[in-house]
mmCIF file of C-alpha atoms in Angstrom:
data_model
loop_
_atom_site.group_PDB
_atom_site.id
_atom_site.type_symbol
_atom_site.label_atom_id
_atom_site.label_comp_id
_atom_site.label_asym_id
_atom_site.label_seq_id
_atom_site.Cartn_x
_atom_site.Cartn_y
_atom_site.Cartn_z
ATOM 1 C CA MET P 13 41.845 -18.350 68.753
ATOM 2 C CA ALA P 14 42.272 -21.792 67.308
ATOM 3 C CA GLU P 15 38.874 -23.740 67.466
ATOM 4 C CA HIS P 16 38.378 -27.549 66.963
ATOM 5 C CA LEU P 17 35.373 -28.131 64.709
ATOM 6 C CA ALA P 18 34.483 -31.826 65.610
ATOM 7 C CA ALA P 19 32.206 -32.572 62.736
ATOM 8 C CA GLU P 20 34.734 -31.206 60.154
ATOM 9 C CA GLN P 21 37.707 -33.055 61.821
ATOM 10 C CA LEU P 22 39.905 -29.903 61.666
ATOM 11 C CA GLN P 23 40.868 -26.940 63.408
ATOM 12 C CA LEU P 24 40.756 -23.112 62.512
ATOM 13 C CA TRP P 25 41.920 -19.789 63.673
ATOM 14 C CA LEU P 26 38.666 -17.807 64.068
ATOM 15 C CA LEU P 27 37.591 -14.553 65.310
ATOM 16 C CA SER P 28 37.557 -14.184 69.003
ATOM 17 C CA LEU P 29 34.317 -12.130 70.122
ATOM 18 C CA PRO P 30 34.512 -10.674 73.520
ATOM 19 C CA ASP P 31 30.736 -10.892 73.724
ATOM 20 C CA SER P 32 28.926 -13.412 71.602
ATOM 21 C CA GLU P 33 25.482 -11.535 72.376
ATOM 22 C CA LEU P 34 26.487 -8.378 70.456
ATOM 23 C CA THR P 35 23.500 -5.990 70.165
ATOM 24 C CA LEU P 36 23.947 -3.348 67.444
ATOM 25 C CA ASP P 37 21.878 -0.746 65.776
ATOM 26 C CA SER P 38 21.500 -0.816 61.912
ATOM 27 C CA GLN P 39 24.231 1.729 61.540
ATOM 28 C CA ALA P 40 26.600 -0.248 63.527
ATOM 29 C CA ILE P 41 25.724 -3.408 61.954
ATOM 30 C CA GLY P 42 26.513 -1.783 58.562
ATOM 31 C CA ALA P 43 29.907 -0.539 59.748
ATOM 32 C CA PHE P 44 30.552 -3.969 61.176
ATOM 33 C CA TRP P 45 29.774 -5.845 57.936
ATOM 34 C CA GLN P 46 31.978 -3.299 55.708
ATOM 35 C CA HIS P 47 35.139 -4.179 57.907
ATOM 36 C CA LEU P 48 34.360 -7.810 58.500
ATOM 37 C CA PRO P 49 37.392 -10.210 58.325
ATOM 38 C CA TYR P 50 35.384 -12.926 56.447
ATOM 39 C CA TRP P 51 38.367 -15.301 56.608
ATOM 40 C CA ALA P 52 37.883 -15.404 60.384
ATOM 41 C CA PHE P 53 34.731 -17.295 60.279
ATOM 42 C CA ALA P 54 33.762 -20.610 59.513
ATOM 43 C CA TRP P 55 30.784 -19.856 57.570
ATOM 44 C CA ALA P 56 27.414 -22.206 57.524
ATOM 45 C CA GLY P 57 28.099 -23.238 53.804
ATOM 46 C CA GLY P 58 31.537 -23.961 53.988
ATOM 47 C CA ARG P 59 30.896 -26.021 57.220
ATOM 48 C CA ALA P 60 28.340 -28.023 55.458
ATOM 49 C CA LEU P 61 30.629 -28.773 52.442
ATOM 50 C CA ALA P 62 33.524 -29.701 54.666
ATOM 51 C CA GLN P 63 31.295 -32.165 56.526
ATOM 52 C CA TRP P 64 29.946 -33.564 53.360
ATOM 53 C CA ILE P 65 33.720 -33.961 52.199
ATOM 54 C CA VAL P 66 34.431 -35.796 55.512
ATOM 55 C CA ALA P 67 31.485 -38.037 54.628
ATOM 56 C CA ASN P 68 32.442 -38.466 51.024
ATOM 57 C CA PRO P 69 36.249 -38.406 50.688
ATOM 58 C CA GLN P 70 36.156 -40.202 47.415
ATOM 59 C CA ALA P 71 34.865 -37.132 45.756
ATOM 60 C CA VAL P 72 38.176 -35.388 46.211
ATOM 61 C CA ALA P 73 40.790 -38.185 46.883
ATOM 62 C CA GLY P 74 43.610 -37.833 44.444
ATOM 63 C CA LYS P 75 42.215 -34.983 42.606
ATOM 64 C CA LYS P 76 43.558 -31.249 41.906
ATOM 65 C CA VAL P 77 40.956 -29.074 43.583
ATOM 66 C CA LEU P 78 40.301 -25.219 43.630
ATOM 67 C CA ASP P 79 38.756 -23.697 46.825
ATOM 68 C CA PHE P 80 36.999 -20.618 45.282
ATOM 69 C CA GLY P 81 36.446 -17.637 47.536
ATOM 70 C CA CYS P 82 38.212 -19.715 50.226
ATOM 71 C CA GLY P 83 38.070 -17.371 53.337
ATOM 72 C CA SER P 84 39.596 -19.412 56.109
ATOM 73 C CA ALA P 85 40.117 -22.325 53.741
ATOM 74 C CA LEU P 86 37.862 -24.534 55.578
ATOM 75 C CA VAL P 87 36.771 -26.498 52.548
ATOM 76 C CA GLY P 88 40.164 -26.695 50.965
ATOM 77 C CA ILE P 89 41.631 -28.027 54.133
ATOM 78 C CA ALA P 90 38.964 -30.639 54.310
ATOM 79 C CA ALA P 91 39.830 -31.750 50.870
ATOM 80 C CA ALA P 92 43.565 -31.731 51.599
ATOM 81 C CA LYS P 93 42.756 -34.048 54.721
ATOM 82 C CA ALA P 94 40.387 -36.027 52.639
ATOM 83 C CA GLY P 95 43.141 -37.134 50.258
ATOM 84 C CA ALA P 96 43.106 -34.349 47.359
ATOM 85 C CA ALA P 97 46.316 -34.548 45.366
ATOM 86 C CA GLU P 98 46.700 -30.647 45.410
ATOM 87 C CA VAL P 99 44.590 -27.824 46.895
ATOM 88 C CA TRP P 100 44.554 -24.333 45.469
ATOM 89 C CA VAL P 101 42.839 -21.477 47.334
ATOM 90 C CA ALA P 102 41.632 -18.354 45.893
ATOM 91 C CA ASP P 103 40.158 -15.135 47.563
ATOM 92 C CA LEU P 104 40.049 -11.525 46.632
ATOM 93 C CA ASP P 105 41.402 -10.611 50.059
ATOM 94 C CA ALA P 106 45.125 -11.104 50.392
ATOM 95 C CA ASN P 107 44.486 -11.642 54.242
ATOM 96 C CA ALA P 108 42.269 -14.499 53.416
ATOM 97 C CA LEU P 109 45.136 -16.254 51.575
ATOM 98 C CA GLN P 110 47.430 -15.557 54.595
ATOM 99 C CA ALA P 111 44.749 -17.105 56.923
ATOM 100 C CA ALA P 112 44.348 -19.906 54.606
ATOM 101 C CA ALA P 113 48.028 -20.785 54.958
ATOM 102 C CA GLU P 114 48.053 -20.501 58.658
ATOM 103 C CA ASN P 115 44.969 -22.707 58.939
ATOM 104 C CA ALA P 116 46.307 -25.191 56.557
ATOM 105 C CA ALA P 117 49.727 -25.316 58.791
ATOM 106 C CA LEU P 118 47.601 -25.760 61.832
ATOM 107 C CA ASN P 119 46.246 -28.858 60.170
ATOM 108 C CA GLY P 120 49.276 -30.312 58.749
ATOM 109 C CA VAL P 121 48.515 -29.900 55.184
ATOM 110 C CA GLU P 122 49.306 -27.505 52.336
ATOM 111 C CA VAL P 123 47.377 -25.282 50.288
ATOM 112 C CA LEU P 124 48.582 -23.164 47.150
ATOM 113 C CA PRO P 125 47.521 -19.687 46.813
ATOM 114 C CA VAL P 126 46.257 -18.722 43.414
ATOM 115 C CA LYS P 127 48.182 -15.724 42.047
ATOM 116 C CA GLY P 128 47.341 -14.800 38.534
ATOM 117 C CA GLU P 129 46.050 -17.371 36.110
ATOM 118 C CA TRP P 130 43.801 -20.171 37.217
ATOM 119 C CA PRO P 131 45.300 -23.438 37.852
ATOM 120 C CA GLN P 132 44.247 -26.599 35.894
ATOM 121 C CA VAL P 133 42.164 -28.501 38.370
ATOM 122 C CA ASP P 134 39.896 -31.612 38.304
ATOM 123 C CA LEU P 135 37.297 -30.148 40.658
ATOM 124 C CA LEU P 136 35.993 -26.800 41.874
ATOM 125 C CA LEU P 137 34.727 -26.426 45.332
ATOM 126 C CA ALA P 138 32.754 -23.220 46.408
ATOM 127 C CA SER P 139 30.492 -22.293 49.246
ATOM 128 C CA ASP P 140 28.859 -18.810 50.563
ATOM 129 C CA VAL P 141 30.067 -17.043 47.540
ATOM 130 C CA LEU P 142 26.917 -16.089 45.645
ATOM 131 C CA TYR P 143 25.523 -13.594 48.129
ATOM 132 C CA ASP P 144 27.751 -11.137 46.419
ATOM 133 C CA ILE P 145 26.691 -10.728 42.725
ATOM 134 C CA SER P 146 30.380 -9.912 41.732
ATOM 135 C CA SER P 147 31.327 -13.416 42.631
ATOM 136 C CA SER P 148 29.035 -14.942 40.242
ATOM 137 C CA ALA P 149 30.716 -13.263 37.389
ATOM 138 C CA ASP P 150 33.958 -15.109 38.364
ATOM 139 C CA LEU P 151 32.355 -18.158 39.388
ATOM 140 C CA LYS P 152 30.327 -18.708 36.233
ATOM 141 C CA PRO P 153 33.286 -19.375 33.677
ATOM 142 C CA LEU P 154 34.850 -21.653 36.223
ATOM 143 C CA MET P 155 31.747 -23.659 36.707
ATOM 144 C CA LEU P 156 31.391 -24.003 32.934
ATOM 145 C CA SER P 157 35.119 -24.957 32.123
ATOM 146 C CA ILE P 158 36.118 -27.046 35.124
ATOM 147 C CA PRO P 159 34.686 -30.740 34.459
ATOM 148 C CA ASP P 160 33.450 -31.341 38.049
ATOM 149 C CA TRP P 161 32.323 -28.936 40.865
ATOM 150 C CA ILE P 162 30.666 -28.916 44.181
ATOM 151 C CA LEU P 163 28.740 -26.089 45.465
ATOM 152 C CA ALA P 164 27.218 -25.362 48.993
ATOM 153 C CA GLU P 165 24.775 -22.302 48.876
ATOM 154 C CA SER P 166 21.248 -21.565 50.136
ATOM 155 C CA ARG P 167 18.767 -22.750 47.590
ATOM 156 C CA PHE P 168 17.754 -18.995 47.281
ATOM 157 C CA VAL P 169 20.884 -17.958 45.714
ATOM 158 C CA ALA P 170 21.822 -21.056 43.708
ATOM 159 C CA PRO P 171 23.091 -20.342 40.209
ATOM 160 C CA ASP P 172 20.556 -20.275 37.413
ATOM 161 C CA PHE P 173 23.015 -20.617 34.546
ATOM 162 C CA VAL P 174 23.870 -24.254 34.857
ATOM 163 C CA ALA P 175 21.628 -27.360 35.566
ATOM 164 C CA LEU P 176 22.058 -28.614 39.157
ATOM 165 C CA ASP P 177 21.612 -31.935 41.181
ATOM 166 C CA CYS P 178 21.348 -31.623 44.880
ATOM 167 C CA LEU P 179 23.489 -34.081 46.550
ATOM 168 C CA HIS P 180 22.531 -33.211 50.255
ATOM 169 C CA SER P 181 20.785 -30.932 52.304
ATOM 170 C CA MET P 182 21.486 -29.960 55.868
ATOM 171 C CA VAL P 183 21.047 -27.235 58.551
ATOM 172 C CA SER P 184 24.451 -25.522 59.524
ATOM 173 C CA SER P 185 25.555 -22.591 61.417
ATOM 174 C CA THR P 186 28.495 -19.917 61.446
ATOM 175 C CA LEU P 187 31.097 -19.846 63.792
ATOM 176 C CA PRO P 188 31.756 -17.647 65.712
ATOM 177 C CA ALA P 189 28.041 -16.865 66.486
ATOM 178 C CA ILE P 190 27.090 -13.288 66.125
ATOM 179 C CA GLY P 191 23.897 -13.214 68.172
ATOM 180 C CA ASP P 192 21.468 -15.228 66.264
ATOM 181 C CA PHE P 193 22.845 -14.352 62.847
ATOM 182 C CA ASP P 194 23.500 -17.636 60.644
ATOM 183 C CA GLU P 195 22.491 -19.727 63.726
ATOM 184 C CA ALA P 196 20.433 -22.351 61.582
ATOM 185 C CA VAL P 197 21.040 -21.963 57.847
ATOM 186 C CA GLU P 198 19.480 -24.308 55.382
ATOM 187 C CA VAL P 199 22.353 -25.473 53.036
ATOM 188 C CA GLU P 200 22.062 -27.578 49.894
ATOM 189 C CA ILE P 201 25.263 -29.199 48.344
ATOM 190 C CA TYR P 202 25.079 -29.189 44.614
ATOM 191 C CA CYS P 203 26.792 -30.715 41.701
ATOM 192 C CA ARG P 204 26.427 -30.300 37.851
ATOM 193 C CA ALA P 205 23.225 -32.228 36.636
ATOM 194 C CA GLY P 206 24.277 -35.833 35.815
ATOM 195 C CA GLN P 207 27.489 -35.464 37.942
ATOM 196 C CA SER P 208 26.366 -37.424 40.880
ATOM 197 C CA ARG P 209 29.169 -40.077 40.255
ATOM 198 C CA LEU P 210 30.959 -37.949 42.739
ATOM 199 C CA THR P 211 29.185 -39.697 45.957
#
């Protein structure tokens, strides 16, 4: 179902749950997470970063950006709507890249899927990716090679391989809600130390 996200000033096709008050035992929860369509959610970190972009469009305006681990492409779409010159989206799941294209079309913008080599970009955007240790292996070389980046994560999973500045902190939530999961998540928006000129 297409949902309007007022604070992010965009729309997304999101998973429609028949019952938002799901009660699952631990085995059912494990099975649910193994088959979860991550691209059908607006995750708390992505929502926080998209809202930050809405408030700080100059951070992306005129730039070539990469939305790493894009999922629904919430962040990339926010960047495109804020005036990014070019938006690339990358995700391990081909379904996410299809969802990204559909969501971009819903918002009247274009995103370009990464297939093969990483594109040359000015700015890396990433959110809610460091919960998975394998993502860190892919993210690290990008963060070290791309001049500027903005990362939205919980401070408990912030990377330790680069010096950080916190640009903003907020409480966000994931949509659709699954019971009380991700109902109130403290998200921090980071940049490389000394890079705060983005604001």
